[in-house]
C-alpha cells in the first residue's frame, strides 16, 4: 500500500514536471504600456515646400568666433544673408544653440551702419518687426523657440544685397572626468511633433516654427550653409590633448593660449562642433569666477567630484530605452545599437534589466525586468540587432513604461537606472520632463544623445529631472570609450544629498542639486551683495561624508558670470514650473524680468534691431518670405526621413489637412501565428517516455516478485 | 500496484496523443499546400475560386513567392486560425492583394513562413492572383511589433504588401510579438 502511494506520488511529480515544461514561458517579449496610445500614426511636420533642391534666393554664410577664457566661452556668430535673386526677400533661419547658452547681443550691419538690437518683450518685439516689414525698412528679430533653438528673421533684403547679422552668446565650459569640453551645435535636427500635442492654432504655429522650411538632400561636392570656426582658447592653464572628434582642426600657439581653426577652412553646417582639452600639468585649476554688476556680485564655482573607488556594486535594475524612429536612420541607429549591445554585455547575473524600443510604436522586451542571465542577455542582444529605424518618435509612452516598472524588482536599496538612447528630436520636451518629475526620483535617468546633432536640451533636461548625467555619442568610434565611461561612472557611488553652504546671503542656482557622479563636476552660480569667505559643497558617498571648500576671495574676474547666473536661474524657474510649485503665468513673468534685466533672449523676451531711418523697399515691390533650407545632420538617412513611409504620409497629411491632424494609419490586428508544434511534440514524447519507463519498471518489479 | 500502472499508462497515452497531435501540424501544412497548389492552378484556369477539398470553408486566392528564400506558398482568403493551419492567409480587414492600400498576409513562423526571418530589404516578393496576373513587390522594411499595435498606412495611392508572422523565430511559446516584412509594388 505504502509503495503504491509512493508510486502515485512519483508519477504525479513526473506529470507535474512535464506540464511545467509546457507552462513555463521563457523569453517572451511583452509590451506593458499602461495606457494604450492607439495605432502608431504620427506627424513629422515636414511641409510640402519642395525638397530644397531648388535654388534658394538667399545664400547664407556663417562665421563663429569663440573665445574661451577660464571656464566660460563667448561665441560671436556672424551670418551673412546674401540675396541672389531679383526680388525683395524676408529670410528666416532656424538655428541651434547650446542648451545652456545665453544670447545677449544682436547687431545688424546695413551698408556702413551698425544697428544694435534691443531686448524687448516677445510680443512687443514682434510688433516692431512687423511694422518695419510693412514699412519696407530693414529689421532683424531673434526669438527663442526652445532653449536650444532660435529663429533669426531678416526683413527687406533687396535684390543683390547682403545683410550681416551678428549675435553673441555665452556658455559655461563642461568639465567631465578631468577633461574640459565645448560643444557648439551647428544644425537643428528635424523634430518629430507628436500629434496629441497639436491641440490649438498656437501649438500648430509652434510646430511649424520649429521645423525647417526644407531639408536638403546631401549632394557631394556642394556645401549648403557653410560655416567657419575660430576658437581662441585661454583656459587659465596650459592646455594639452586638444581634440575635435567631428571636425579636422589646425592648432597654433603656445603657453597658456591656443588658436584653433577648422583645417579645411569651411564646413557645411551639418553636425555639432566639439572641442576638448585637458590641463597639461596637475596644477590646481581655478574653480571660482566672479563679476560685479552694480551693487551685486555674481559668482560661479565649479566643484569636481572625486573619482571614487568601485564599491561592491549594489544590486541594480537597468532599463535600456532605445529610439528606433526614422530620424535615427543611418549612422545613428548603428551607434545606438552598438551602444546598447556594449551596455548589455556588461550586465552581471545579479542585475535585473529590461529593454524598451520605440518609434511611433513601442515594445518592451520583457514584461518586467528580468535577471541578467546569459540567455536573457543573448535574447536582448538579438532583439537589439533586429531593430530598424523607421516611423515617428513617440518617446513619452516609452519613458513612462520605463518609469512604471519601478516597484517590481528588489527592495529599496536596489539602484534603478534608466539608460535612454536617442537623438531627442521631438518637440514635446516639457511633457518628458513632467513625466520624470512625476516619478519622484525612484529612477535615475542617463540620456545618451546619439548622432551628429542631438537635441541636447532634452538630454540635459532629462538628466536634471532624473538626477543623472548625459553623454553624447556622435560617431561609431565613440561608442566604446563613451559607453565604458558612462557605465563605469554608474558602477561607482555618486555624491548624494549634495548641499552648498556659503558665508553670507547668496542667491544660489541650481536650487535642486543633482547627484554628482564620479568624475563629473557641479557648476554652482550665486548672486550676493557682498562676496566673502568660502563656499562648501558637501554630500555623502555611500556612508562616507564628503566635502569640498573653495576660497571665494580667490575668485577670478570674468565678464560672463552674471548672464550665466541669469540663464541658470531660468532653468530653475522652468523646473519649478514642471514640478508645479510655480504657476505658469508667474513663471513667464519671472523669466521676462530676468530677460529684460540681463538683456537675454528667453521664451518671453526677444532681440530686435530695426533700421529706423530709410525705408528701402518701394511700396509697390512685393516681399517674398523665405525660410532658409537646412542641412540634414550628418549621418542621417535622408530617404528614411524624407523618402520614408512615415514622412511621406506626414507630408501628404500636413498638406491635405492643413491645421487639422488626422490619423495617418489604420490599425490591423494580427492573428496568432505560431503553432509551436515542435514544443508540443517534444513535451508529448517526453510524457510518453516517462509513462513507458514507468510501465516497464512496474513489469520488472512484478517479474522479480 | 494497479493504480500506479494506470497512472503510468495514462501519462504515456496522454504523451502519445500530444505528440501525435503536434506531429500532424507540419504534416497537415505540407499536405494542404499540395492540395492548395492544385486548387490554385485550377482557379487560375477557370478564373473562379476552387475549394481545395470539398468541405473546405476557404479558397486559395494568391500564390506568394520569395525567389531568393525559395519560399512558395498558396495563400487563402480567410484570416481564421483554422485556415492558418493550411497556408498563409490574407487578413479580410486589410486591403486585397494587388489592390491599393496594404494587403496583409499572415502565416505560422514554424510552418509556412519559417524562412521569413531571412528576408532582407530589397528582396523581391511575387504575388500571383487567381486572375493569372502577378505583382512584384520589393521589401522595404522589416519590423517587430505587438499584435495589437500594428498599423498600416491609410494611403490608398500605392499597393503595398505586409507579410506577418510570430516573433521571435525559434521561440517555444506563444507571444504577443509579430514580425512584419513590408514591401511596396514595383
Coordinates of N, CA, C and O in Angstrom, one line a residue, chain A residues 3-4 7-8 10-11 15 19 22 24-31 33 36-40 357 360-363 382-383 386 388 645 648-649 663-677 679-681 684-685 687-688 690-692 694-695 697-698 701 705, chain B residues 1 3-5 7-9 11-12 14-16 18-23 25-26 79 84 91 93-94 104 106-111 114 121 142-158 160 164-168 171-178 180:
Chain A
X3 N 4.0 1.4 -0.9 CA 4.7 1.5 -2.2 C 3.8 2.1 -3.3 O 4.2 3.0 -4.0
X4 N 2.6 1.7 -3.3 CA 1.7 2.2 -4.4 C 1.5 3.7 -4.2 O 1.4 4.4 -5.2
X7 N 4.4 5.4 -5.5 CA 4.5 5.4 -7.0 C 3.5 6.5 -7.6 O 3.9 7.1 -8.5
X8 N 2.4 6.6 -7.0 CA 1.5 7.6 -7.5 C 2.1 9.0 -7.3 O 2.0 9.8 -8.2
X10 N 5.2 9.6 -7.3 CA 6.3 9.7 -8.3 C 5.7 10.1 -9.6 O 6.2 11.1 -10.3
X11 N 4.7 9.4 -10.0 CA 4.1 9.7 -11.4 C 3.5 11.1 -11.4 O 3.5 11.8 -12.4
X15 N 4.4 14.0 -14.0 CA 3.4 14.7 -14.8 C 3.5 16.2 -14.6 O 3.5 17.0 -15.5
X19 N 4.3 19.0 -17.3 CA 3.4 20.1 -17.6 C 4.1 21.5 -17.3 O 3.8 22.4 -18.1
X22 N 5.6 22.7 -20.3 CA 4.7 23.3 -21.2 C 4.3 24.7 -20.8 O 4.2 25.6 -21.6
X24 N 5.9 26.8 -18.7 CA 6.9 27.9 -18.4 C 6.9 28.8 -19.6 O 6.8 28.4 -20.8
X25 N 7.1 30.0 -19.4 CA 7.1 31.0 -20.5 C 8.4 31.8 -20.5 O 8.5 32.9 -20.1
X26 N 9.5 31.2 -21.0 CA 10.7 31.9 -21.0 C 10.8 32.8 -22.3 O 10.1 32.5 -23.2
X27 N 11.6 33.8 -22.2 CA 11.9 34.6 -23.4 C 10.7 35.1 -24.2 O 10.7 35.2 -25.4
X28 N 9.7 35.5 -23.4 CA 8.5 36.1 -24.1 C 8.6 37.6 -24.2 O 8.7 38.2 -23.2
X29 N 8.7 38.1 -25.4 CA 8.7 39.5 -25.5 C 7.3 40.1 -25.2 O 6.3 39.6 -25.7
X30 N 7.3 41.0 -24.3 CA 5.9 41.6 -24.0 C 6.0 43.1 -23.9 O 7.0 43.7 -23.7
X31 N 4.8 43.6 -24.0 CA 4.7 45.0 -24.1 C 3.7 45.4 -23.0 O 2.6 44.8 -22.9
X33 N 2.5 48.6 -21.8 CA 2.2 50.0 -21.8 C 0.9 50.2 -20.9 O -0.1 49.5 -21.1
X36 N -2.8 52.7 -23.5 CA -2.6 52.3 -24.9 C -2.7 53.6 -25.7 O -3.7 54.4 -25.6
X37 N -1.7 53.8 -26.6 CA -1.8 55.1 -27.3 C -2.4 54.9 -28.7 O -2.3 55.8 -29.5
X38 N -3.0 53.7 -28.9 CA -3.7 53.5 -30.2 C -2.7 53.2 -31.3 O -1.5 53.2 -31.0
X39 N -3.1 53.0 -32.5 CA -2.2 52.7 -33.5 C -1.2 53.8 -33.8 O -1.5 54.9 -33.6
X40 N 0.0 53.3 -34.1 CA 1.1 54.3 -34.2 C 0.9 55.1 -35.5 O 1.3 54.7 -36.5
X357 N 12.1 49.4 -26.8 CA 12.4 50.2 -28.0 C 11.1 50.9 -28.5 O 10.0 50.5 -28.2
X360 N 7.0 55.1 -33.4 CA 5.6 55.5 -33.0 C 4.9 54.4 -32.4 O 3.7 54.5 -32.0
X361 N 5.5 53.2 -32.4 CA 5.0 52.1 -31.6 C 6.1 51.8 -30.5 O 7.1 52.4 -30.6
X362 N 5.8 50.9 -29.6 CA 6.9 50.5 -28.7 C 6.8 49.1 -28.3 O 5.7 48.5 -28.4
X363 N 7.9 48.5 -27.9 CA 8.0 47.1 -27.5 C 8.8 47.1 -26.2 O 9.9 47.6 -26.2
X382 N 19.9 39.9 -29.4 CA 19.2 39.5 -30.7 C 18.2 40.6 -31.0 O 18.0 41.0 -32.1
X383 N 17.4 40.9 -30.0 CA 16.4 41.9 -30.1 C 17.0 43.3 -30.6 O 16.5 43.9 -31.5
X386 N 17.9 43.3 -34.2 CA 16.8 43.2 -35.2 C 16.2 44.6 -35.4 O 15.4 44.7 -36.3
X388 N 15.3 48.3 -36.6 CA 15.4 49.0 -37.9 C 14.8 50.4 -37.6 O 13.8 50.5 -37.0
X645 N 8.3 56.1 -45.5 CA 6.9 56.0 -45.5 C 6.3 57.0 -44.5 O 5.3 57.7 -44.8
X648 N 6.4 60.4 -45.8 CA 5.6 60.6 -47.0 C 4.1 60.8 -46.5 O 3.4 61.7 -47.0
X649 N 3.8 60.0 -45.6 CA 2.4 60.1 -45.0 C 2.2 61.4 -44.4 O 1.2 62.1 -44.6
X663 N -5.4 60.8 -38.4 CA -4.6 59.6 -38.2 C -4.0 59.3 -39.6 O -4.7 59.5 -40.6
X664 N -2.8 58.8 -39.6 CA -2.2 58.5 -40.8 C -2.1 57.0 -41.0 O -1.6 56.5 -42.0
X665 N -2.7 56.3 -40.1 CA -2.6 54.8 -40.2 C -3.8 54.2 -39.7 O -4.6 54.8 -39.0
X666 N -4.0 53.0 -40.1 CA -5.2 52.2 -39.7 C -4.6 51.0 -38.9 O -3.7 50.3 -39.3
X667 N -5.3 50.7 -37.8 CA -4.8 49.5 -37.0 C -5.3 48.2 -37.7 O -6.4 48.2 -38.2
X668 N -4.4 47.2 -37.7 CA -4.8 45.9 -38.1 C -4.4 44.9 -37.0 O -3.2 44.9 -36.7
X669 N -5.3 44.2 -36.5 CA -4.9 43.2 -35.5 C -4.3 42.0 -36.2 O -4.8 41.5 -37.3
X670 N -3.2 41.5 -35.7 CA -2.6 40.4 -36.3 C -2.9 39.1 -35.6 O -2.9 39.0 -34.4
X671 N -3.2 38.0 -36.4 CA -3.6 36.8 -35.7 C -2.4 36.1 -35.1 O -1.2 36.4 -35.3
X672 N -2.7 35.1 -34.3 CA -1.7 34.2 -33.6 C -1.0 33.4 -34.7 O -1.7 32.8 -35.5
X673 N 0.3 33.6 -34.8 CA 1.0 32.9 -35.9 C 2.1 32.0 -35.5 O 3.2 32.1 -36.0
X674 N 1.9 31.2 -34.5 CA 2.8 30.1 -34.2 C 2.1 28.9 -33.8 O 1.1 29.0 -33.0
X675 N 2.4 27.8 -34.3 CA 1.7 26.5 -33.9 C 2.4 25.9 -32.7 O 1.9 25.2 -31.9
X676 N 3.7 26.2 -32.6 CA 4.6 25.6 -31.6 C 4.5 24.1 -31.5 O 4.5 23.5 -30.5
X677 N 4.3 23.5 -32.7 CA 4.2 22.0 -32.8 C 5.4 21.4 -32.2 O 5.4 20.3 -31.6
X679 N 7.4 22.3 -29.8 CA 7.4 22.2 -28.4 C 6.4 21.2 -27.9 O 6.7 20.4 -27.0
X680 N 5.2 21.2 -28.5 CA 4.2 20.3 -28.1 C 4.6 18.8 -28.3 O 4.4 17.9 -27.5
X681 N 5.2 18.6 -29.5 CA 5.7 17.3 -29.9 C 6.8 16.8 -28.8 O 6.7 15.7 -28.3
X684 N 5.1 16.0 -25.6 CA 4.3 14.8 -25.7 C 5.2 13.5 -25.7 O 4.9 12.6 -24.9
X685 N 6.3 13.6 -26.4 CA 7.2 12.5 -26.4 C 7.8 12.3 -25.0 O 8.0 11.1 -24.6
X687 N 6.5 12.9 -22.2 CA 5.5 12.3 -21.3 C 5.3 10.8 -21.6 O 5.3 10.0 -20.8
X688 N 5.3 10.5 -23.0 CA 5.2 9.1 -23.4 C 6.3 8.3 -22.8 O 6.2 7.2 -22.4
X690 N 8.2 9.0 -20.2 CA 8.1 8.8 -18.7 C 7.1 7.7 -18.4 O 7.4 6.8 -17.6
X691 N 5.9 7.8 -19.1 CA 4.9 6.7 -18.8 C 5.4 5.3 -19.2 O 5.2 4.4 -18.4
X692 N 6.0 5.2 -20.3 CA 6.6 4.0 -20.8 C 7.6 3.4 -19.9 O 7.5 2.2 -19.5
X694 N 7.9 4.1 -16.7 CA 7.2 3.7 -15.5 C 6.5 2.3 -15.7 O 6.7 1.4 -14.8
X695 N 5.9 2.1 -16.8 CA 5.2 0.8 -17.0 C 6.2 -0.4 -17.0 O 6.0 -1.4 -16.4
X697 N 9.1 -0.4 -15.6 CA 9.6 -0.6 -14.2 C 8.7 -1.5 -13.4 O 9.0 -2.4 -12.7
X698 N 7.4 -1.2 -13.6 CA 6.3 -1.9 -12.9 C 6.4 -3.4 -13.3 O 6.4 -4.3 -12.5
X701 N 9.3 -5.2 -11.7 CA 9.0 -5.5 -10.3 C 8.1 -6.7 -10.1 O 8.3 -7.5 -9.3
X705 N 9.0 -10.3 -8.4 CA 8.3 -10.8 -7.3 C 7.9 -12.2 -7.7 O 7.8 -13.2 -7.0
Chain B
X1 N -0.7 -1.3 -6.5 CA 0.0 -1.5 -7.7 C -0.7 -1.1 -9.0 O -0.2 -0.5 -9.9
X3 N -3.1 1.0 -9.4 CA -3.2 2.5 -9.5 C -2.0 3.1 -10.2 O -2.1 3.9 -11.1
X4 N -0.8 2.6 -9.8 CA 0.4 3.1 -10.4 C 0.5 2.8 -11.9 O 0.8 3.6 -12.7
X5 N 0.2 1.5 -12.2 CA 0.2 1.1 -13.6 C -0.7 2.0 -14.4 O -0.3 2.5 -15.5
X7 N -1.7 5.0 -13.8 CA -1.2 6.4 -13.9 C -0.1 6.4 -15.0 O -0.1 7.3 -15.8
X8 N 0.8 5.4 -15.0 CA 1.9 5.5 -16.0 C 1.3 5.3 -17.4 O 1.7 6.0 -18.3
X9 N 0.3 4.4 -17.5 CA -0.3 4.2 -18.8 C -1.0 5.5 -19.2 O -0.9 5.8 -20.4
X11 N -0.2 8.6 -18.4 CA 0.8 9.6 -18.8 C 1.3 9.2 -20.2 O 1.4 10.1 -21.1
X12 N 1.6 7.9 -20.4 CA 2.1 7.5 -21.7 C 1.1 7.8 -22.8 O 1.5 8.4 -23.9
X14 N -1.4 10.0 -22.8 CA -1.5 11.4 -23.0 C -0.4 12.0 -23.8 O -0.5 12.8 -24.7
X15 N 0.8 11.5 -23.5 CA 2.1 12.0 -24.2 C 2.0 11.6 -25.6 O 2.2 12.4 -26.5
X16 N 1.6 10.3 -25.9 CA 1.5 9.9 -27.3 C 0.5 10.7 -28.1 O 0.7 11.2 -29.2
X18 N -0.5 13.8 -27.4 CA 0.0 15.2 -27.6 C 1.0 15.2 -28.7 O 1.0 16.0 -29.6
X19 N 1.9 14.2 -28.7 CA 2.9 14.1 -29.8 C 2.3 13.9 -31.1 O 2.7 14.6 -32.1
X20 N 1.3 13.1 -31.2 CA 0.6 12.8 -32.5 C -0.1 14.1 -33.0 O 0.1 14.5 -34.1
X21 N -0.8 14.8 -32.0 CA -1.5 15.9 -32.5 C -0.5 17.1 -32.9 O -0.8 17.9 -33.7
X22 N 0.7 17.0 -32.3 CA 1.7 18.0 -32.7 C 2.3 17.6 -34.0 O 2.5 18.5 -34.9
X23 N 2.6 16.4 -34.2 CA 3.2 15.9 -35.4 C 2.4 16.1 -36.6 O 2.9 16.3 -37.7
X25 N 0.6 18.6 -37.3 CA 0.6 20.0 -37.7 C 1.5 20.3 -39.0 O 1.0 20.7 -40.0
X26 N 2.8 19.9 -38.9 CA 3.6 20.1 -40.1 C 3.1 19.3 -41.2 O 3.1 19.7 -42.4
X79 N -8.7 34.9 -42.6 CA -7.7 35.0 -41.5 C -7.9 34.2 -40.3 O -7.4 34.5 -39.2
X84 N -5.1 29.2 -41.2 CA -3.7 29.3 -41.0 C -3.0 28.0 -40.9 O -1.8 27.9 -41.2
X91 N -5.5 38.8 -44.5 CA -6.5 39.3 -43.5 C -7.6 40.0 -44.2 O -7.4 40.9 -45.0
X93 N -9.5 42.1 -43.0 CA -9.7 43.5 -42.6 C -8.8 44.5 -43.3 O -9.0 45.7 -43.3
X94 N -7.8 43.9 -44.0 CA -6.9 44.8 -44.8 C -7.2 44.8 -46.3 O -8.2 44.2 -46.6
X104 N -2.3 42.4 -46.1 CA -1.6 41.8 -45.0 C -1.8 40.3 -45.1 O -2.9 39.8 -45.0
X106 N -0.7 36.6 -43.2 CA -0.1 36.1 -42.0 C 0.1 34.6 -42.2 O -0.7 33.9 -42.9
X107 N 1.1 34.0 -41.6 CA 1.3 32.6 -41.5 C 2.1 32.2 -40.3 O 2.8 33.1 -39.7
X108 N 2.1 30.9 -40.0 CA 2.8 30.5 -38.8 C 4.3 30.6 -39.0 O 4.8 30.3 -40.1
X109 N 5.1 31.0 -38.0 CA 6.5 31.1 -38.1 C 7.2 29.8 -38.2 O 8.3 29.7 -38.6
X110 N 6.5 28.7 -37.7 CA 7.2 27.4 -37.7 C 6.7 26.5 -38.8 O 7.1 25.4 -38.9
X111 N 5.8 27.0 -39.7 CA 5.5 26.2 -40.9 C 5.7 27.0 -42.1 O 6.8 27.1 -42.6
X114 N 8.4 29.9 -42.2 CA 9.5 29.6 -41.4 C 10.8 30.4 -41.9 O 11.6 30.8 -41.1
X121 N 15.9 43.6 -46.8 CA 15.4 44.7 -47.6 C 15.9 44.6 -49.0 O 17.1 44.3 -49.2
X142 N 11.5 46.0 -42.4 CA 11.4 44.8 -41.5 C 11.1 45.4 -40.1 O 11.8 46.3 -39.7
X143 N 10.1 44.9 -39.5 CA 9.8 45.4 -38.1 C 9.2 44.4 -37.2 O 8.7 43.4 -37.6
X144 N 9.4 44.6 -35.9 CA 8.8 43.8 -34.9 C 7.8 44.6 -34.2 O 8.1 45.8 -33.8
X145 N 6.6 44.1 -34.0 CA 5.6 44.9 -33.4 C 4.7 44.0 -32.6 O 4.7 42.8 -32.7
X146 N 3.9 44.7 -31.7 CA 3.0 43.9 -30.9 C 1.7 43.7 -31.8 O 1.3 44.5 -32.6
X147 N 1.1 42.5 -31.5 CA -0.1 42.1 -32.4 C -1.2 43.2 -32.5 O -1.8 43.4 -33.5
X148 N -1.4 43.9 -31.4 CA -2.5 44.9 -31.4 C -2.0 46.3 -31.6 O -2.7 47.2 -31.4
X149 N -0.7 46.4 -32.0 CA -0.2 47.8 -32.2 C 0.3 47.9 -33.6 O 1.1 48.8 -33.9
X150 N -0.2 47.1 -34.5 CA 0.3 47.2 -35.8 C -0.7 48.1 -36.6 O -1.9 48.0 -36.4
X151 N -0.1 48.9 -37.4 CA -0.9 49.8 -38.2 C -0.4 49.8 -39.7 O 0.8 49.8 -39.8
X152 N -1.3 49.9 -40.6 CA -0.8 50.1 -42.0 C -1.2 51.5 -42.4 O -2.1 52.1 -41.9
X153 N -0.4 51.9 -43.4 CA -0.7 53.3 -43.9 C -2.1 53.4 -44.5 O -2.5 52.4 -45.2
X154 N -2.8 54.5 -44.2 CA -4.1 54.6 -44.8 C -4.0 55.2 -46.2 O -5.0 55.5 -46.8
X155 N -2.8 55.4 -46.7 CA -2.6 55.9 -48.0 C -3.1 54.9 -49.0 O -2.7 53.8 -49.1
X156 N -4.0 55.3 -49.9 CA -4.5 54.4 -50.9 C -3.8 54.6 -52.3 O -4.3 54.1 -53.2
X157 N -2.8 55.4 -52.3 CA -2.2 55.7 -53.6 C -1.3 54.6 -54.1 O -0.9 54.6 -55.2
X158 N -0.8 53.8 -53.2 CA 0.1 52.8 -53.6 C -0.3 51.4 -53.1 O -1.0 51.3 -52.1
X160 N 0.7 48.0 -51.4 CA 1.8 47.5 -50.5 C 1.4 46.2 -50.0 O 0.2 45.8 -50.0
X164 N 3.3 38.8 -42.3 CA 3.4 38.8 -40.9 C 3.5 37.4 -40.3 O 2.9 36.4 -40.7
X165 N 4.4 37.3 -39.3 CA 4.5 36.0 -38.6 C 4.9 36.3 -37.2 O 5.2 37.4 -36.8
X166 N 4.9 35.2 -36.3 CA 5.2 35.5 -34.9 C 6.7 35.7 -34.7 O 7.5 35.2 -35.5
X167 N 7.0 36.5 -33.7 CA 8.3 36.8 -33.4 C 8.5 36.3 -31.9 O 7.5 36.5 -31.1
X168 N 9.6 35.8 -31.4 CA 10.8 35.6 -32.1 C 10.8 34.2 -32.8 O 10.2 33.3 -32.3
X171 N 11.4 30.7 -30.9 CA 10.9 30.6 -29.5 C 9.9 29.4 -29.4 O 9.4 28.9 -30.4
X172 N 9.7 29.0 -28.1 CA 8.9 27.8 -28.0 C 7.5 28.1 -27.5 O 6.7 27.2 -27.3
X173 N 7.2 29.3 -27.2 CA 5.9 29.6 -26.7 C 5.2 30.7 -27.5 O 5.8 31.3 -28.3
X174 N 3.9 30.8 -27.3 CA 3.2 31.9 -28.0 C 3.6 33.2 -27.3 O 3.9 33.3 -26.2
X175 N 3.6 34.2 -28.2 CA 4.0 35.6 -27.6 C 3.2 36.6 -28.3 O 2.5 36.4 -29.3
X176 N 3.2 37.8 -27.8 CA 2.4 38.9 -28.4 C 3.1 39.6 -29.5 O 2.6 40.5 -30.2
X177 N 4.4 39.2 -29.8 CA 5.1 40.0 -30.8 C 5.0 39.4 -32.2 O 4.9 38.2 -32.3
X178 N 5.0 40.3 -33.2 CA 4.9 39.8 -34.6 C 6.0 40.4 -35.4 O 6.4 41.5 -35.1
X180 N 7.1 41.7 -39.0 CA 6.4 42.2 -40.2 C 7.4 42.5 -41.3 O 8.3 43.3 -41.1

